[in-house]
Each structure stands twice: as structure tokens, then as C-alpha cells.
Amino acid sequence: MSALAFALVALLLVGPVPALLARATWTMRAPRASIVLWQSIALAAVLSAFSAGIAIASRLFVPGADGRPTATITSEIEALGWPLWTTYVLVFALTLLIGARLAVSVLQVAIATRRRRAHHRMVVDLVGKPQKWECNRRVGDGLRVLEVSQPLAYCLPGVRSRVVVSEGTLTALEDNEVTAILSHERAHLRARHDLVLEMFTAVHAAFPRFVRSASALDAVRLLIELLADDAAVRAAGPTPLARALVACAEGRAPAGAMAAGGPTTVLRVRRLGGSGNSLVLAMTAYLAAAAVLVVPTVALAVPWLTELHRLFIA
């Protein structure tokens, strides 16, 4: 029963739950807490999937007549019967496969993303003009200006991070609007939002297509942009940021970068004229995130961990 319960929880957390949460609009008023909630759901889904496999494995090594676990998996065929034993083995193998896919996905996403960023950073260092940036009364390096007439702005996260803007951006925007767009990109770099996206990308790739949902990845992308928008509002105000976002809406970032514009620009601009963030919603989201991790652990993990402990100390 523990294995079945874990499997059902995992299926819910990678399918219906992300789909429902992605349609919620309240998350836009508590972006940081909503990201924590999304992270809790992803972590709970992974832990539930692994727990289901481990619970199945424990049934393959049930205690024998002497109270000790059986020595081999195949010795339980007679006790369980071929159909049930085969099902247990297949579920356990699927769990191991998901674990292997998750490890491979993390490595693939990390390596591929960093290669793309390193290549593009080399290009912008060659063709872009280095320039000092001033953002929120701070002056720093790492800004590259491209001779492109279309307004665009994006950042390349990493150890050698870069903020890239076009000549069209500097020409079309007022000084406070430039400050807003630079604050937006610097917020991405300072908070390492790219690492959050990498985690969700890896989890999305690890689960089989018939159970996973793209809702989590898309929702987190939007929430991360909202966090950067909030930082820009604190630096320059909502109106300059809204104008800068509209100007850079058609700008597209290369793979691995994080652009200020994009398909969510209209939604984000509307939010800037809304009610603002809510402390009540944020606290509710934090409590929900804690419940997603704690409740399954207490209700499901503790009982079967106790049984597993008994099995190996018998």
C-alpha cells in the first residue's frame, strides 16, 4: 500500500497538480513564494517516485522463516507469484530508470547550457562594445552593447556573466528606462535564476512524456521574470519599466540567455498596474510548500521506513 500511495502521489505531483497551479492567477502576486511552492512540488514528486521504487524493492526482500531478509530477488517468486513479482520488478526498474534519467538530464542541461553561454559570451565580447553600467546607484562592468537597431536586452548568467543590450535600446529608451531594464537583467544574475530554470528543465526531461507536464517549466519562467520586474520597479519605478518592456518586447535572446522581452510581456505590463504583491498570499504559498513536503513524509514515509528498518535489523 505504501508503494501504491507513493506512486499515486508522484503521478499527481507531475500531472494534475502542476496543471491546476499553472492556471492560478494569484501566484503573480506572490512570485517568490510561488517559486518555492513549485520547487516543493517538484522535489516531492521526485522523492515520491523514488520512495515508491524503494517500497517495492523492500517487498522483494521480505523476511524469510528465520526472520532475515531473503538473499536474492528471484527467491521471492514462489512467495509472491509470477504476476506480482514481475510487476514489482518492472516498477522498481522504472524507478531506477527515472533516477538515471534525472542524473543524466541534470548533466546534459548543465553542460549544454554552459557551452551555449560560453560560445555566445565569446561572440558578444568580440563584436560588442564594453561599457560601464549604472544601476541603482552602482557602477560595474560586464555590459556589452551590440550595434543592432532593434531594441533588445538580455543577460548571460554564469561566473563570467554579461548583460547585453543593443544600440537601439539605448537610443529608444530614456535614462530611467535604461536603468529599469538593466536592473531587471542584473536581478536575474544576482539571484541566479538560471539555476532554478535548470532544475525544472532537468526534472521535466527526466519523467516520461505520458505523465509529465510542461506547466511547471512555463510557470516558473514567468515567475522568475516577475521577480526581476519587482527588482526593477524598486530601482526605477513601474512606469519606466513598463515602457522599457514594451520597447524590448520583440527582442529575442539566444538559447541559454534570459531576455527582458518575450511572449509574456503583455501579462507582465498589466501586472505593473495591478494591486502589487500580497503578504497573505505569500505566507499561504509558503505554508502550502511546507505541507507538500511534510505531510507525505509523515503519512507515508515514516510507516514504511519503520518496516524497512525492521527488515534489515531482523
XYZ file of C-alpha atoms in Angstrom:
314
model
C 0.000 0.000 0.000
C 2.862 2.379 0.712
C 4.296 1.809 -2.761
C 0.901 2.408 -4.386
C 0.351 5.552 -2.327
C 3.780 6.919 -3.251
C 3.169 6.164 -6.920
C -0.200 7.955 -6.870
C 1.320 10.968 -5.117
C 4.122 11.117 -7.691
C 1.648 10.936 -10.593
C -0.480 13.689 -9.071
C 2.539 15.946 -8.493
C 3.848 15.639 -12.062
C 0.483 15.927 -13.822
C -2.783 17.319 -12.403
C -1.295 19.430 -9.590
C 1.081 21.429 -11.846
C -1.709 21.886 -14.396
C -4.046 23.344 -11.748
C -1.391 25.574 -10.182
C -0.282 26.868 -13.582
C -3.812 28.200 -14.226
C -3.896 30.083 -10.924
C -3.553 33.857 -11.183
C -2.817 34.558 -7.512
C 0.767 33.336 -7.975
C 1.577 36.573 -9.819
C 1.040 38.471 -6.552
C 3.482 36.247 -4.670
C 6.155 35.236 -7.197
C 8.932 34.313 -4.774
C 6.696 32.178 -2.564
C 5.125 30.611 -5.661
C 8.537 29.541 -6.922
C 9.213 27.925 -3.528
C 5.874 26.114 -3.858
C 6.789 24.903 -7.341
C 10.157 23.703 -6.051
C 8.463 21.818 -3.214
C 6.096 20.123 -5.646
C 8.972 19.092 -7.923
C 11.047 17.788 -5.006
C 8.088 15.927 -3.526
C 7.358 14.344 -6.917
C 10.924 13.080 -7.241
C 11.028 11.807 -3.658
C 7.656 10.086 -4.055
C 8.773 8.350 -7.241
C 11.952 7.088 -5.582
C 10.055 6.095 -2.437
C 7.624 4.025 -4.488
C 10.523 2.123 -6.022
C 12.245 1.574 -2.685
C 8.982 0.403 -1.116
C 8.597 -2.090 -3.981
C 12.182 -3.250 -3.507
C 11.523 -3.873 0.176
C 8.712 -6.265 -0.795
C 11.148 -8.233 -2.933
C 13.259 -8.904 0.168
C 10.580 -9.798 2.706
C 11.769 -11.689 5.787
C 12.031 -15.435 5.466
C 11.162 -18.081 8.036
C 14.206 -17.217 10.113
C 13.251 -13.534 10.257
C 16.082 -12.414 7.980
C 15.616 -10.866 4.529
C 15.824 -13.247 1.603
C 19.187 -13.335 -0.122
C 18.030 -12.876 -3.736
C 15.219 -11.189 -5.622
C 14.277 -14.349 -7.501
C 13.760 -16.338 -4.310
C 10.524 -14.381 -3.762
C 8.919 -15.653 -6.985
C 7.366 -18.611 -5.222
C 6.023 -16.499 -2.366
C 4.654 -13.644 -4.491
C 3.749 -15.465 -7.686
C 4.995 -14.608 -11.158
C 2.483 -11.811 -11.990
C 3.006 -9.846 -8.772
C 6.758 -10.461 -8.731
C 7.072 -9.281 -12.356
C 5.063 -6.152 -11.583
C 7.287 -5.343 -8.599
C 10.447 -5.790 -10.653
C 9.139 -3.623 -13.519
C 8.115 -0.818 -11.156
C 11.461 -0.938 -9.394
C 13.275 -0.898 -12.752
C 11.191 2.092 -13.856
C 12.179 3.932 -10.679
C 15.848 3.249 -11.333
C 15.358 4.446 -14.908
C 13.812 7.706 -13.735
C 16.708 8.202 -11.321
C 19.228 7.583 -14.083
C 17.346 9.895 -16.445
C 17.302 12.609 -13.787
C 21.055 12.367 -13.245
C 21.701 12.376 -16.992
C 19.267 15.261 -17.533
C 20.976 17.394 -14.889
C 24.350 16.825 -16.535
C 23.052 17.340 -20.073
C 21.201 20.540 -19.268
C 24.127 21.960 -17.285
C 26.759 21.104 -19.904
C 24.723 22.149 -22.954
C 23.573 25.419 -21.384
C 27.059 26.419 -20.277
C 28.525 25.600 -23.677
C 25.953 27.774 -25.431
C 26.530 30.625 -22.992
C 30.299 30.392 -23.268
C 30.098 30.471 -27.072
C 27.701 33.413 -27.114
C 29.718 35.265 -24.464
C 32.783 34.923 -26.680
C 30.804 36.336 -29.619
C 29.432 39.350 -27.733
C 32.883 40.043 -26.282
C 34.245 40.142 -29.828
C 31.526 42.166 -31.563
C 30.039 44.100 -28.660
C 31.374 47.291 -27.171
C 32.267 47.068 -23.462
C 30.637 49.748 -21.397
C 30.189 50.661 -17.775
C 26.652 50.170 -16.489
C 24.983 52.237 -13.815
C 22.163 50.556 -11.983
C 20.572 51.596 -8.696
C 23.487 53.953 -7.909
C 26.032 51.223 -8.577
C 28.573 51.144 -11.366
C 30.008 47.904 -12.689
C 31.430 46.029 -15.662
C 30.012 43.206 -17.757
C 27.809 45.296 -20.077
C 28.116 44.752 -23.833
C 26.437 46.955 -26.431
C 25.655 45.457 -29.837
C 25.326 47.555 -32.983
C 21.750 46.474 -33.610
C 18.921 48.912 -34.307
C 16.193 46.729 -32.785
C 15.745 47.259 -29.034
C 16.763 44.141 -27.127
C 18.190 43.305 -23.739
C 19.233 40.003 -22.190
C 21.748 38.525 -19.805
C 24.151 35.591 -19.919
C 24.361 34.097 -16.402
C 27.419 32.358 -15.057
C 30.752 33.049 -13.427
C 31.634 35.497 -16.230
C 28.174 36.969 -16.584
C 27.219 39.537 -19.187
C 24.361 41.974 -19.693
C 23.792 42.608 -23.391
C 21.809 45.499 -24.856
C 21.552 46.903 -28.354
C 22.226 50.392 -29.641
C 18.518 50.526 -30.404
C 17.752 50.041 -26.715
C 19.983 52.905 -25.605
C 18.578 55.150 -28.357
C 14.896 54.370 -27.839
C 14.819 54.421 -24.034
C 15.092 57.273 -21.569
C 17.717 57.136 -18.829
C 15.299 55.861 -16.165
C 14.013 53.227 -18.601
C 17.558 52.043 -19.271
C 18.070 51.852 -15.506
C 14.914 49.745 -15.227
C 15.948 47.289 -17.930
C 19.477 46.947 -16.539
C 18.079 46.405 -13.048
C 15.867 43.661 -14.449
C 18.778 41.813 -16.025
C 21.090 42.321 -13.054
C 18.394 40.846 -10.794
C 18.497 37.657 -12.875
C 22.254 37.440 -12.471
C 22.346 38.338 -8.790
C 19.693 35.774 -7.786
C 20.984 33.084 -10.189
C 17.525 32.483 -11.624
C 19.151 30.370 -14.306
C 19.864 27.624 -11.765
C 16.181 27.442 -10.847
C 15.274 27.033 -14.515
C 17.928 24.349 -14.967
C 16.457 22.313 -12.124
C 12.949 22.392 -13.571
C 14.238 21.669 -17.071
C 16.091 18.596 -15.805
C 13.083 17.303 -13.819
C 10.826 17.875 -16.832
C 13.140 15.844 -19.073
C 13.580 13.031 -16.538
C 9.928 11.988 -16.236
C 8.244 10.044 -19.074
C 6.269 12.134 -21.547
C 2.932 10.499 -20.770
C 2.982 11.714 -17.140
C 4.986 14.939 -17.144
C 3.571 18.409 -17.717
C 5.195 21.487 -19.212
C 3.095 23.681 -16.929
C 5.725 23.845 -14.191
C 8.522 24.939 -16.514
C 6.406 27.627 -18.209
C 5.020 28.920 -14.916
C 8.461 29.172 -13.297
C 9.803 31.041 -16.326
C 7.078 33.643 -15.850
C 7.545 33.876 -12.080
C 11.267 34.427 -12.472
C 10.588 37.303 -14.838
C 8.172 38.757 -12.277
C 10.861 38.643 -9.583
C 13.246 40.517 -11.865
C 10.468 43.005 -12.664
C 9.960 43.646 -8.943
C 13.662 44.432 -8.560
C 13.474 46.831 -11.498
C 10.415 48.560 -10.027
C 12.296 49.171 -6.796
C 15.156 50.724 -8.780
C 13.270 52.850 -11.317
C 9.516 52.598 -10.756
C 6.743 50.760 -12.608
C 6.170 53.214 -15.469
C 9.774 53.292 -16.778
C 9.927 49.502 -16.562
C 6.626 49.096 -18.437
C 7.857 51.347 -21.235
C 11.176 49.521 -21.416
C 9.457 46.115 -21.544
C 7.180 47.234 -24.361
C 10.144 48.608 -26.312
C 12.085 45.351 -25.928
C 9.084 43.046 -26.342
C 10.115 41.824 -29.793
C 13.724 41.175 -28.771
C 14.692 37.509 -28.677
C 17.530 36.121 -26.609
C 19.796 33.301 -27.776
C 19.496 29.860 -26.194
C 20.777 29.883 -22.630
C 20.210 33.623 -22.129
C 17.399 35.393 -20.271
C 15.665 38.178 -22.183
C 13.725 41.135 -20.832
C 11.088 40.845 -23.550
C 9.230 37.843 -24.837
C 5.709 36.418 -25.134
C 4.762 37.245 -21.535
C 5.408 40.985 -21.881
C 1.736 41.996 -22.082
C 0.870 39.987 -18.971
C 3.783 41.485 -17.052
C 2.970 45.057 -18.079
C -0.624 44.605 -16.929
C 0.645 43.326 -13.598
C 2.661 46.519 -13.074
C -0.608 48.454 -12.957
C -2.295 45.991 -10.600
C -2.576 45.623 -6.849
C 1.001 44.564 -6.200
C 2.324 41.673 -4.171
C 0.339 40.209 -1.282
C 1.921 39.145 2.001
C -1.102 36.964 2.832
C -0.831 35.064 -0.453
C 2.914 34.696 0.022
C 2.522 33.217 3.509
C -0.193 30.864 2.227
C 2.111 29.669 -0.539
C 4.977 29.103 1.902
C 2.691 27.068 4.182
C 1.454 25.046 1.216
C 5.059 24.383 0.163
C 5.882 23.096 3.640
C 2.758 20.924 3.684
C 3.614 19.364 0.304
C 6.918 18.159 1.732
C 5.945 17.377 5.340
C 2.533 15.702 5.011
C 3.574 12.919 2.586
C 6.674 12.303 4.688
C 4.734 11.893 7.908
C 1.787 9.999 6.422
C 3.644 7.690 4.046
C 7.378 7.678 4.572
C 7.526 7.063 8.319
C 5.464 3.834 8.315
C 7.362 2.113 5.543
C 10.714 3.366 6.801
C 9.867 1.679 10.091
C 9.098 -1.545 8.288
C 12.301 -1.265 6.254
C 14.258 -0.747 9.459
C 12.722 -3.860 10.968
C 13.575 -5.818 7.844
C 17.280 -5.082 7.969
C 17.758 -5.427 11.716
C 15.916 -8.754 11.899
